[in-house]
Coordinates of C-alpha atoms in Angstrom, one line a residue:
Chain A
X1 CA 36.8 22.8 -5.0
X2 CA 36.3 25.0 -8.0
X3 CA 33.1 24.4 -9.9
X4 CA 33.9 22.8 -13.2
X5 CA 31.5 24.6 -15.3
X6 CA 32.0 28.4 -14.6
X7 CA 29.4 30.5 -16.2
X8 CA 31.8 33.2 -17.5
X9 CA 33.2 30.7 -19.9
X10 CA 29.9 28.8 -20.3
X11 CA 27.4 31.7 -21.4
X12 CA 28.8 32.8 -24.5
X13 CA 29.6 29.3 -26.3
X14 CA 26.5 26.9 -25.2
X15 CA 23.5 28.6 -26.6
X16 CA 21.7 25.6 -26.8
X17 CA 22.0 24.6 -23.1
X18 CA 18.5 24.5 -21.3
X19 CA 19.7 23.6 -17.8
X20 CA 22.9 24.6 -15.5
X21 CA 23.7 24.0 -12.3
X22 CA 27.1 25.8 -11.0
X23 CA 28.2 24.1 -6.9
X24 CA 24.8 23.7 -5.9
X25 CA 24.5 22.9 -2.5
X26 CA 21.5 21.5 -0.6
X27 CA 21.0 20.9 2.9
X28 CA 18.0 19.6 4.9
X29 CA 18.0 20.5 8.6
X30 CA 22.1 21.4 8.3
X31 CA 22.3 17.5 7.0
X32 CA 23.7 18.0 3.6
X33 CA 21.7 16.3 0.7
X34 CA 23.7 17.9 -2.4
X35 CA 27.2 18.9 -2.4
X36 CA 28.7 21.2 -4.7
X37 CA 26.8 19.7 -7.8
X38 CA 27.7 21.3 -11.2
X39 CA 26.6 19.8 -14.8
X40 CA 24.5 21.0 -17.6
X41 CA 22.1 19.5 -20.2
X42 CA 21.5 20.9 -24.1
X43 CA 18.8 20.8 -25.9
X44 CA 17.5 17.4 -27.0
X45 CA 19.9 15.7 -25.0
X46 CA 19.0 12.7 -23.2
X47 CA 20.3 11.5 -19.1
X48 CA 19.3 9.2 -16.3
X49 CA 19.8 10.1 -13.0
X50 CA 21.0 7.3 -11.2
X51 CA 22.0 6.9 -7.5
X52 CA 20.9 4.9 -3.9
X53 CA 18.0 6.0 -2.1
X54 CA 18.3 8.9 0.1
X55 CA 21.4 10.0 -2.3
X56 CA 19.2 13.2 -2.9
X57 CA 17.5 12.4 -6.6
X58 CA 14.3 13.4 -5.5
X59 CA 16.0 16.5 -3.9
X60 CA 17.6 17.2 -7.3
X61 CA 14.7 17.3 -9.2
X62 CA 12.7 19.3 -7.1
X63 CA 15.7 22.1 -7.1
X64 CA 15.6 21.8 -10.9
X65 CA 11.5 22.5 -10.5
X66 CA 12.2 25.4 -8.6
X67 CA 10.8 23.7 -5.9
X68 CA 13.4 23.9 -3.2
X69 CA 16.0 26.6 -3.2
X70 CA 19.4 25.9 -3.3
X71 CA 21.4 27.2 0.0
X72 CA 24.1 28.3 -2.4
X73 CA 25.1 27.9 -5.9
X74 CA 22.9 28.8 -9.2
X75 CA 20.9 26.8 -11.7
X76 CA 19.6 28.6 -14.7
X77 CA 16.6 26.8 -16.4
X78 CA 16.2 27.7 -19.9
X79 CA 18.2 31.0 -18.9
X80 CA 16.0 32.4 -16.0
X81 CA 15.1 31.2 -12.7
X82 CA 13.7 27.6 -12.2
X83 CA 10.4 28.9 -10.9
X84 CA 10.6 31.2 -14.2
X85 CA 11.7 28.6 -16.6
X86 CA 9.6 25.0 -15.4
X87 CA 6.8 26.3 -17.6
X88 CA 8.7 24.4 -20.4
X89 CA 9.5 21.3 -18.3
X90 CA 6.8 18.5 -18.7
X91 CA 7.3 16.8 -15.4
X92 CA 6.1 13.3 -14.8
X93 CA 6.4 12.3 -10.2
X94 CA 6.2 9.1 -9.0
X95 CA 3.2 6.6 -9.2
X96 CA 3.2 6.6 -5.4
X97 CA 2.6 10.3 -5.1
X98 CA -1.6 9.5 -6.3
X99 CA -4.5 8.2 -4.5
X100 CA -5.5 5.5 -5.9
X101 CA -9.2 5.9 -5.2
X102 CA -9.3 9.0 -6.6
X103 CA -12.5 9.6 -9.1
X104 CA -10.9 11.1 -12.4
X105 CA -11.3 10.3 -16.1
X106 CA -7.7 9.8 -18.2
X107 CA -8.6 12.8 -20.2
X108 CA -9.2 15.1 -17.1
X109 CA -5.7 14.0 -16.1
X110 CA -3.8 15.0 -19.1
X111 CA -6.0 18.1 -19.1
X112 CA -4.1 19.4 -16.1
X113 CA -0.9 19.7 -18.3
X114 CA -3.0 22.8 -19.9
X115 CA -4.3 24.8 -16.4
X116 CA -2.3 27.1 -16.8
X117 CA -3.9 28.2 -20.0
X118 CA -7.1 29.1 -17.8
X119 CA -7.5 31.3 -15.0
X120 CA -11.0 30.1 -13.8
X121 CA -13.9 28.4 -15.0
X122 CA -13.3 24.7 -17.2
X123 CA -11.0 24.0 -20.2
X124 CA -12.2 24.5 -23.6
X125 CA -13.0 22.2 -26.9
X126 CA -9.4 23.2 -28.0
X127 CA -7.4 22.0 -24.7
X128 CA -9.4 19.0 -24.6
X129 CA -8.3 18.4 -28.5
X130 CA -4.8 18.9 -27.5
X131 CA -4.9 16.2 -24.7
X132 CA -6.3 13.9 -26.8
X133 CA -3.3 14.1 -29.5
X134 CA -1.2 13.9 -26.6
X135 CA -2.9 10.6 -25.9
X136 CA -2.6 9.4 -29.2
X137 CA 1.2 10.0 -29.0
X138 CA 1.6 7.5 -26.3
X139 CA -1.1 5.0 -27.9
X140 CA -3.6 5.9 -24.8
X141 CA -6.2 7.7 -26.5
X142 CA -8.7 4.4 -26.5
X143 CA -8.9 5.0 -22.8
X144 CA -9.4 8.4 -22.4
X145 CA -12.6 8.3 -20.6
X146 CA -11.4 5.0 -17.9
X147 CA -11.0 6.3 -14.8
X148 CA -7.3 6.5 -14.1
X149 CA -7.3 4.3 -11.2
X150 CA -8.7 1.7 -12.9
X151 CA -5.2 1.2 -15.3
X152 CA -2.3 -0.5 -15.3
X153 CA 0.8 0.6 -13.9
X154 CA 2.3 0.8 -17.6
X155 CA -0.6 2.7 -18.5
X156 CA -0.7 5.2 -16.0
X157 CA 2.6 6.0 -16.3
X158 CA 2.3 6.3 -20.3
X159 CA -1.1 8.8 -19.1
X160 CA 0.7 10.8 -16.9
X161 CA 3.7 11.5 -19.8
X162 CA 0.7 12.6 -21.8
X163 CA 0.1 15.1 -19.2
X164 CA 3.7 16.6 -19.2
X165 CA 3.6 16.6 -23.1
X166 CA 0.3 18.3 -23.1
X167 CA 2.5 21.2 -21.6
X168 CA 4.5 21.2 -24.5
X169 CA 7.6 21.3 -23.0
X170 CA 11.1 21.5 -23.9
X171 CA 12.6 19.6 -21.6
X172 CA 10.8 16.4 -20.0
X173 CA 11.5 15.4 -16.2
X174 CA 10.3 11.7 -15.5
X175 CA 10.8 10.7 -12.2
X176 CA 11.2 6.7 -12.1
X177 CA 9.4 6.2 -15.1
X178 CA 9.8 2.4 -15.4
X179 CA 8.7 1.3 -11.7
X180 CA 5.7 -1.2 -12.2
X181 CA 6.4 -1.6 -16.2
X182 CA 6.5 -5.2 -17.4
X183 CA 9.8 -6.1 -19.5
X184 CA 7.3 -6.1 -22.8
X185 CA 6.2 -3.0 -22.2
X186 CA 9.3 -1.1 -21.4
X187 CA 10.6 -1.8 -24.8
X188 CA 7.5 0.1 -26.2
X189 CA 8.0 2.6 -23.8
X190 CA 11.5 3.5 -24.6
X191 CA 10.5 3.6 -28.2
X192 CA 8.2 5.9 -27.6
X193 CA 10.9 8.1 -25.4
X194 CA 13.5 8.0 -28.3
X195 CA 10.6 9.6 -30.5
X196 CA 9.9 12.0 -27.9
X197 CA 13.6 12.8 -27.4
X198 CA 14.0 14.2 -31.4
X199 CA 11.9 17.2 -30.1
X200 CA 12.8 17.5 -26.7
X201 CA 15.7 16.7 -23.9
X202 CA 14.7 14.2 -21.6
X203 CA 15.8 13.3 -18.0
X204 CA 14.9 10.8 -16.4
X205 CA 15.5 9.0 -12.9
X206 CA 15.3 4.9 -13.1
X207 CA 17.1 2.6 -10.8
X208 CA 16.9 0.1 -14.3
X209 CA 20.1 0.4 -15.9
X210 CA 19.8 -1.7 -18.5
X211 CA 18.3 0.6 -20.8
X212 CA 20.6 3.4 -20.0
X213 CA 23.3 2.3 -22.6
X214 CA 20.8 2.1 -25.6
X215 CA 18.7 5.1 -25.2
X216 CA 20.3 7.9 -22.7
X217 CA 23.4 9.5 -23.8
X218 CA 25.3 10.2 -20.1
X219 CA 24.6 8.9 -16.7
X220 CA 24.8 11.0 -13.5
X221 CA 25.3 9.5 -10.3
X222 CA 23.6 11.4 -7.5
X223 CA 25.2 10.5 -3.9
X224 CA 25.5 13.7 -2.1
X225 CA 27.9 14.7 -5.1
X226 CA 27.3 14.3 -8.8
X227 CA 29.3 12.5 -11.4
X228 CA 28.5 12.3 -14.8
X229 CA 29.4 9.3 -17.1
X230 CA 28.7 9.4 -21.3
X231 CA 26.8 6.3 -21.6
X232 CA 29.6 5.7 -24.1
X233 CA 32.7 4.9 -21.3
X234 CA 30.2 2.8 -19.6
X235 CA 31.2 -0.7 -19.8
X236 CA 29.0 -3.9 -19.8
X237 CA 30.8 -4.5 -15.9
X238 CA 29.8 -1.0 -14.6
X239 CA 26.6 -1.6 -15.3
X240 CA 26.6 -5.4 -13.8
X241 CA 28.0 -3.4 -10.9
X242 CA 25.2 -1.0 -10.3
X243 CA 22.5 -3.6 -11.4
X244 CA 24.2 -5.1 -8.0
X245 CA 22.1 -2.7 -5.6
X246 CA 25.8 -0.7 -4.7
X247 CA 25.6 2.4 -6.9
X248 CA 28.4 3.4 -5.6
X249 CA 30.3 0.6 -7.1
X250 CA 30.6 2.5 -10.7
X251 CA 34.2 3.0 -11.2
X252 CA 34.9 6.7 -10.7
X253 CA 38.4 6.8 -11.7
X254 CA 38.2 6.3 -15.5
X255 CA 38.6 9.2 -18.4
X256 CA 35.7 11.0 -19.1
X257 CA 34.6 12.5 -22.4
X258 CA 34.5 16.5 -23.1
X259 CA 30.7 15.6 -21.9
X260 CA 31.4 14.6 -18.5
X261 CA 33.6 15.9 -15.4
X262 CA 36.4 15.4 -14.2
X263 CA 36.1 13.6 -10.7
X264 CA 39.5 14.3 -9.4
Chain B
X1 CA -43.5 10.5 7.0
X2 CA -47.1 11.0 6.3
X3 CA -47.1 12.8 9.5
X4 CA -44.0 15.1 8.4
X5 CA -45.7 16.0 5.8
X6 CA -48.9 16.6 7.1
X7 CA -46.7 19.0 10.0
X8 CA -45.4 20.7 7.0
X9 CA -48.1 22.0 5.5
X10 CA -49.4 23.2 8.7
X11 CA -50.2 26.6 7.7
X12 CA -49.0 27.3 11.6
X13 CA -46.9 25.4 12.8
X14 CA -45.1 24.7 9.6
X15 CA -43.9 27.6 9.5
X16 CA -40.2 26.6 11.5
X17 CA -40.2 22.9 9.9
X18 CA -40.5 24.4 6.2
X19 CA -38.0 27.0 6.8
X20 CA -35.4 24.8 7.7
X21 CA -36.4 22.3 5.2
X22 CA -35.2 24.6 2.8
X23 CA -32.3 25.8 4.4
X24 CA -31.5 21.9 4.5
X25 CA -31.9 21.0 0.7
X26 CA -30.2 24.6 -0.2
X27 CA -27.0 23.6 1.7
X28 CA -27.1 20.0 0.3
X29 CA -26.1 21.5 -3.0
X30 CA -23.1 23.3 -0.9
X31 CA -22.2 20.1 0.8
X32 CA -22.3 17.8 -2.2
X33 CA -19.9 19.8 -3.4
X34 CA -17.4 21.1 -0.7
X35 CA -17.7 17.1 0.7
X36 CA -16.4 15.8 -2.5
X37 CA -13.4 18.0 -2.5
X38 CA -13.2 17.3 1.1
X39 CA -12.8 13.2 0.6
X40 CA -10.5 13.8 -2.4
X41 CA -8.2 15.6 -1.0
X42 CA -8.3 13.8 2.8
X43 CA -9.0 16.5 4.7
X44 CA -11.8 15.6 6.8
X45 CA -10.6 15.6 10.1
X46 CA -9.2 19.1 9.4
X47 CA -13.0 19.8 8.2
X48 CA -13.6 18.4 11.6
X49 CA -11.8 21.0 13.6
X50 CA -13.6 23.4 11.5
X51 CA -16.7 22.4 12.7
X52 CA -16.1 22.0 16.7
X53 CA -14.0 25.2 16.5
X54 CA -17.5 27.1 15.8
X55 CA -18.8 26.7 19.4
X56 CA -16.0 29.1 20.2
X57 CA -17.2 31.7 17.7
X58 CA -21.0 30.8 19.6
X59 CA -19.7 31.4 23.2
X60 CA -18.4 34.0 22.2
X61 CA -21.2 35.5 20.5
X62 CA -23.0 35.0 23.5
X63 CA -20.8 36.6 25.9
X64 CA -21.0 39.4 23.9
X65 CA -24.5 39.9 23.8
X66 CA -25.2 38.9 27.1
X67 CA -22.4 40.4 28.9
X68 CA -21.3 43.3 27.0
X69 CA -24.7 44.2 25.2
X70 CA -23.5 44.1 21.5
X71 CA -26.9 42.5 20.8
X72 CA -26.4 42.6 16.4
X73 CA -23.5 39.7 17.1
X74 CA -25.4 37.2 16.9
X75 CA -24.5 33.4 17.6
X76 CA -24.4 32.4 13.9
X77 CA -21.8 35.0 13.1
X78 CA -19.8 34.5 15.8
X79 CA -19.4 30.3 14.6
X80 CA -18.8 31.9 11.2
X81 CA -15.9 34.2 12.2
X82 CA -14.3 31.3 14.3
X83 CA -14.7 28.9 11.4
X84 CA -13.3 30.9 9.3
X85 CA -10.6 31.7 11.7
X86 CA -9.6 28.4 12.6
X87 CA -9.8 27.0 8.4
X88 CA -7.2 30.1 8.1
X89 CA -5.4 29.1 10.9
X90 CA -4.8 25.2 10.5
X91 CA -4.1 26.5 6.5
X92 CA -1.7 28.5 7.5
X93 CA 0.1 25.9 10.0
X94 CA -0.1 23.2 7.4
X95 CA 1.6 25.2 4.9
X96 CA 4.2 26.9 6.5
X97 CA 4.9 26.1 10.2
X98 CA 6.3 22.5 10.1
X99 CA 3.9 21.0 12.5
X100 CA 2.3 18.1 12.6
X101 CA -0.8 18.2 11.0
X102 CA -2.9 15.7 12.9
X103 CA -1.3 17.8 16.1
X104 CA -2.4 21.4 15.2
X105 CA -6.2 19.9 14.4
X106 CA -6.1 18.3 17.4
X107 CA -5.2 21.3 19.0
X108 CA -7.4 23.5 17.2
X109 CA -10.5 21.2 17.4
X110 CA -10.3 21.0 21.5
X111 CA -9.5 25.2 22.0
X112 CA -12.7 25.7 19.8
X113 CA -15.3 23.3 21.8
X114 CA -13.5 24.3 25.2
X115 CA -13.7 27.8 24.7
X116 CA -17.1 27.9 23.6
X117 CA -18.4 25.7 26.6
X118 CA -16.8 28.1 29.1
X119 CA -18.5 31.5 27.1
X120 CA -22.1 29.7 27.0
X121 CA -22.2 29.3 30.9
X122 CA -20.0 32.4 31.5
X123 CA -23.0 34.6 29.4
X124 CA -25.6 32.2 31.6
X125 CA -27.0 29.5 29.0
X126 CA -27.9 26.4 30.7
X127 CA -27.1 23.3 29.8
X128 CA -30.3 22.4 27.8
X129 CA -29.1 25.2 25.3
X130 CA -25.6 24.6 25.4
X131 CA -26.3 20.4 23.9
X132 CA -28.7 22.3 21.5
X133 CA -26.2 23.7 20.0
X134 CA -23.9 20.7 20.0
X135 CA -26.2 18.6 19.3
X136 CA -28.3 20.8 17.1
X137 CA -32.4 21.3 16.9
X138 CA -34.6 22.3 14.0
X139 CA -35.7 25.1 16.4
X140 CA -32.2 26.7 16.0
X141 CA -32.6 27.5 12.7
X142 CA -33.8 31.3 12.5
X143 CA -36.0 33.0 10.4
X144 CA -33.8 36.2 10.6
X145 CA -30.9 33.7 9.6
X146 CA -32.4 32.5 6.4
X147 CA -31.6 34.9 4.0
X148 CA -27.7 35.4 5.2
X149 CA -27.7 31.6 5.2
X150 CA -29.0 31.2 0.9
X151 CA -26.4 34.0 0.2
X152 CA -23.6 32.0 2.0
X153 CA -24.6 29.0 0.0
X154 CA -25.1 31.0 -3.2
X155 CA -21.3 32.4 -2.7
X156 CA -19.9 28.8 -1.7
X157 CA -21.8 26.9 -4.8
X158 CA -20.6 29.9 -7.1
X159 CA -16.8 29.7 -6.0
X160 CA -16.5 25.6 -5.8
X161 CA -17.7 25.6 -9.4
X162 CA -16.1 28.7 -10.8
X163 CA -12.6 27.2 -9.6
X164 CA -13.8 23.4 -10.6
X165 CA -10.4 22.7 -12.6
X166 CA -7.9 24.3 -10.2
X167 CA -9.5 22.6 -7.2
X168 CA -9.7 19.2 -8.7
X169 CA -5.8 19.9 -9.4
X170 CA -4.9 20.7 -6.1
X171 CA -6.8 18.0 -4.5
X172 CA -5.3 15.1 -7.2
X173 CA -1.7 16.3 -7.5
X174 CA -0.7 19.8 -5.9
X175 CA 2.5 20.1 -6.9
X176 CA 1.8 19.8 -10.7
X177 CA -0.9 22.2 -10.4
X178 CA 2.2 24.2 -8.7
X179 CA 4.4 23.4 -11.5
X180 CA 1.8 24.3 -14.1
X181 CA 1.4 27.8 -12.2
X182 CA -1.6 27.6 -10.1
X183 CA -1.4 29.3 -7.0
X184 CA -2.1 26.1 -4.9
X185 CA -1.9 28.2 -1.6
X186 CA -4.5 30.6 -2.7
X187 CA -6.9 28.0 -3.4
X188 CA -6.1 26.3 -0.6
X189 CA -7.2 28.8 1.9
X190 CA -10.0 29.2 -0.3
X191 CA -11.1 25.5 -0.6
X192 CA -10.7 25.4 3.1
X193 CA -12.8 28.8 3.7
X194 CA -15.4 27.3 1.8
X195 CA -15.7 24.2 3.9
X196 CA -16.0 26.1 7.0
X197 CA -18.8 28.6 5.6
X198 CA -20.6 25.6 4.2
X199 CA -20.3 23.9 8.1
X200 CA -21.9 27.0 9.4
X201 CA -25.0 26.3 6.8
X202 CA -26.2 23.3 8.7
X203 CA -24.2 23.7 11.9
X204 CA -27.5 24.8 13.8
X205 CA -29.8 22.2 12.1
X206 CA -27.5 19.4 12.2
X207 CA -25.2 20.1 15.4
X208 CA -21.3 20.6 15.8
X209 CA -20.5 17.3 16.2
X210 CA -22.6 15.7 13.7
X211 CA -22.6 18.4 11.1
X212 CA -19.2 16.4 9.5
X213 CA -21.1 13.4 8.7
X214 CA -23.0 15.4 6.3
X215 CA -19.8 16.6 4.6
X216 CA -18.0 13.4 4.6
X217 CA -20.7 10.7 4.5
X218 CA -22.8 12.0 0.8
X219 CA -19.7 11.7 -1.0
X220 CA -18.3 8.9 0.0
X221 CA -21.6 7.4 -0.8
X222 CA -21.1 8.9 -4.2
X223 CA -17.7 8.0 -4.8
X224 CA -18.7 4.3 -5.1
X225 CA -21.0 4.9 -8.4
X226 CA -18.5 8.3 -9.8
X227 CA -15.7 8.2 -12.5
X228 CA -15.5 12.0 -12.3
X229 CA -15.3 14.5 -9.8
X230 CA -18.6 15.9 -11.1
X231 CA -20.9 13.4 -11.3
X232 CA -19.7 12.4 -7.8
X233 CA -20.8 16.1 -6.6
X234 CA -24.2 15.8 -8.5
X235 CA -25.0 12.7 -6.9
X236 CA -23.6 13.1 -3.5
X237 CA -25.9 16.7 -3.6
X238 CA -29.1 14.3 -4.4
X239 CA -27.7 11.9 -2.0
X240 CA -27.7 14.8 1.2
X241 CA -30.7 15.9 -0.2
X242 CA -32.0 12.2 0.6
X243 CA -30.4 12.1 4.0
X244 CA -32.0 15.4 5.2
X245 CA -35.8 15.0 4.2
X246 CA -35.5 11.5 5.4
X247 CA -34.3 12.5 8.8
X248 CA -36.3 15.2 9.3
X249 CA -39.5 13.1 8.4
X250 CA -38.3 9.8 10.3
X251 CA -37.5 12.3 13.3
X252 CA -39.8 15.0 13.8
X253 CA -43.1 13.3 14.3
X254 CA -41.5 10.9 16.4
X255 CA -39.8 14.0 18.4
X256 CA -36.1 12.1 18.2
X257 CA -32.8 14.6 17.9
X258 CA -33.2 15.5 14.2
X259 CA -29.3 16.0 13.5
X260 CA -28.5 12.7 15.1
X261 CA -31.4 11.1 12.6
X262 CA -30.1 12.8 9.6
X263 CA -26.4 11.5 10.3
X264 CA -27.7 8.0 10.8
X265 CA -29.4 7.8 8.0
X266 CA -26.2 8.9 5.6
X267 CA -24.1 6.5 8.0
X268 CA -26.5 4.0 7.0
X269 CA -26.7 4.3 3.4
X270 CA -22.7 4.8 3.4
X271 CA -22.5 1.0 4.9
X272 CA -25.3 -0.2 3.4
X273 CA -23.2 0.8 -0.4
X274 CA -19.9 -0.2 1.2
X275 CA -21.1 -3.7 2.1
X276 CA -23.0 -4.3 -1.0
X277 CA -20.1 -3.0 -3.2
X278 CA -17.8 -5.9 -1.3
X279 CA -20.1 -8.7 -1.8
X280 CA -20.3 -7.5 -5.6
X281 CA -16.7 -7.3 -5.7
X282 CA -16.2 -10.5 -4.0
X283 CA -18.5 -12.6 -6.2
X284 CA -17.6 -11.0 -9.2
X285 CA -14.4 -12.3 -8.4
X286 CA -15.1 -15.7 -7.6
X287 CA -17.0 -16.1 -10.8
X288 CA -14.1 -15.2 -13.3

């Protein structure tokens, strides 16, 4: 299968497209994770990553990070290498990747977003200014010396996107940002993402679907393969069928916009 | 402890008792701080193998002074070089060979103890000399060892606070710290040479096997009062500080093992906060 996006025709036209990935493939252990996965974001563009677990999200994003090499296939972050390029990415992982005993104030947190602005030594009156307007942003600034552990789930999460805006990035990776979040609070929350999303692109990986229509702008699927759907030919019965645990049940088969794929 | 003290000002007999004394409260400050990053980030048992693995380094030291007549090795470089050997070597297998973790300390922990046993009575120790070292005695602690053992702590103190914000990174979320550009396997090896020079500090005093509570047992004290990474290295430092004049002055007079008094004492005052901390917790929760 030819990869839908070749870059000989890509390069010259998108200038304002931060992330590519040309038939990546990904295998762990000779069991393939990611098949021939092609799409591309622009700048300020918003998508959810959608898909069942062990479809290879988590694999996707950490191949965006630079974190895993692809066996074959190219992604181009902001037009270099991922390990090159994630200096712009704000990246937000999983709740379940912290200790929750762990001793650490909410500014110190959002302070990591700026290490690597030092080499040794402690961060200055100027980073810890800069983490504190990144707490403002998300209406976390009241807390800033709580220890982390101590919040909510909501307001850990709205911390640790502090912490990937504190890196002033261009494009902002949130991996299952709406896990733990109360219904009240996830309307804030995707206020606060649609302000974001003016001055950045946003990704983000959610199994809640009900959002996706209002806020994100396309929807990819990740099951080994990827298949992207504009949030606009989604109808209200695709996304009753996903909400029914079978992500697989999105119809594959219907037109896609000039911002999508053809599935073939 | 009116008799410790009246042993320490012996203008004689002192002399051992002070020395190590200050070795002790000198390596607190290293241990408050290489034990904090040591119960953030989990890695105790792997500071464990660490420890044990020095009696390799000592047999060997032994054998060669005894055997082969290099008489300037002496024991407490020998548990250094194997220390730092074996925190290179269980680094090096947790980050890139795909083993088990839990395995290669295993592993690791047994070869050092078992090789170091069969060096001590290969050079001709007896027994008495081998469970000092084990087991440790205040009598182990040198006066030709002092000074290498202050600039040890000097460097270890100097390094854990020079690199405070990248370690705290690595040890609270590693791969953001990766993201964000840190070389997180640099400071790994580093955090982990750390521990095992600070080990070596109180390795004679304390013993092999005991020397971890020391590491492990002041900060998790501290962690029950700490917000913040630093105050829980301040106070876990006063807290081993606590620990070791207690032990010493509970134990020498009375002539009872001195390392297995100081590590009874922090693994009392570690319960002691634990159980306190859940009956607080429990009725504080009953009252709402």
């Amino acid at each position: 299968m030819i990869a839908p996006n070749s870059p000989a025709t890509a390069t010259s036209t998108d200038t304002d497209t931060i992330l590519r990935l040309t038939g990546v493939n990904f295998a762990y252990d000779n069991v393939p994770v990611l098949r021939d996965v092609s799409f591309s974001i622009h700048a300020r563009e918003s998508m959810c990553i959608v898909g069942p677990n062990g479809g290879g999200k988590s694999t996707l994003l950490k191949l965006i990070l630079g974190l895993l090499k692809p066996d074959s296939g190219a992604i181009e972050l902001f037009g270099c290498q991922p390990k090159a390029g994630r200096h712009r990415i704000g990246y937000m992982p999983q709740m379940v990747h912290f200790d929750p005993m762990f001793p650490i104030t909410v500014r110190d947190v959002v302070l990591m977003g700026k290490l690597d602005c030092i080499s040794a030594g402690w961060f200055s009156r100027h980073h810890k200014k800069l983490a504190m307007e990144a707490l403002a942003e998300l209406d976390m600034a009241d807390y800033a010396d709580r220890r982390f552990s101590n919040l909510s789930g909501g307001q850990r999460q709205r911390v640790l996107i502090a912490r990937a805006l504190v890196c002033e990035p261009d494009l902002l990776l949130l991996d299952e940002p709406t896990a733990n979040v109360d219904q009240a609070v996830e309307e804030d929350f995707y206020a606060t993402l649609e302000k974001l999303n003016a001055r950045m692109a946003i990704m983000l990986v959610s199994h809640d679907l009900g959002f996706v229509s209002r806020f994100v702008k396309s929807v990819i699927c990740v099951n080994r393969t990827v298949h992207i759907h504009p949030t606009a030919d989604l109808t209200g019965r695709d996304i009753r069928e996903v909400y029914g645990e079978d992500m697989a049940a999105i119809r594959h088969d219907h037109r896609c916009s000039s911002e999508g794929h053809d599935h073939s | 402890m009116n008799e410790f003290f009246r042993l320490l000002n012996d203008p004689h007999g002192g002399i051992f008792l002070r020395q190590a004394l200050v070795v002790a409260l000198a390596a607190s400050v290293a241990f408050g701080i290489m034990g904090t990053y040591v119960v953030a980030k989990r890695i105790s048992s792997l500071a464990g193998a660490i420890a044990h693995s020095a009696l390799g380094g000592i047999g060997a030291a032994h054998y060669l002074q005894k055997k082969m007549d290099i008489a300037w090795f002496e024991p407490l470089h020998g548990a250094l070089v194997a220390a730092l050997l074996s925190a290179f070597l269980i680094g090096f297998v947790i980050l890139y060979a795909r083993e088990r973790e839990d395995t290669i300390i295993s592993a690791i922990w047994v070869t050092g103890m078992s090789l170091g046993l069969i060096l001590l009575k290969l050079s001709g120790a007896k027994s008495v000399d081998m469970m000092s070292y084990v087991l440790g005695d205040i009598l182990l602690v040198s006066p030709s060892d002092l000074w290498l053992l202050l600039a040890l702590d000097t460097v270890v103190v100097a390094l854990a606070l020079i690199y405070y914000s990248k370690f705290v990174a690595i040890c609270f979320d590693q791969e953001f710290a990766e993201l964000r550009g840190v070389h997180v396997r640099v400071y790994y090896f580093l955090m982990l040479a750390l521990v095992a020079i600070s080990i070596i500090l109180l390795m004679n005093l304390v013993g092999i096997v005991l020397v971890i509570a020391l590491l492990v047992l002041p900060a998790a004290f501290a962690a029950r009062f700490a917000n913040r990474l630093h105050t829980m290295m301040a106070l876990s430092i006063l807290a081993c500080m606590a620990f070791v004049t207690i032990g010493m002055g509970v134990s020498v007079p009375y002539d009872i093992p001195t390392g297995a008094c100081i590590a009874a004492v922090a693994a009392a005052a570690y319960f002691i906060v634990l159980v306190v901390d859940s009956i607080q917790r429990r009725v504080s929760r009953s009252s709402i």
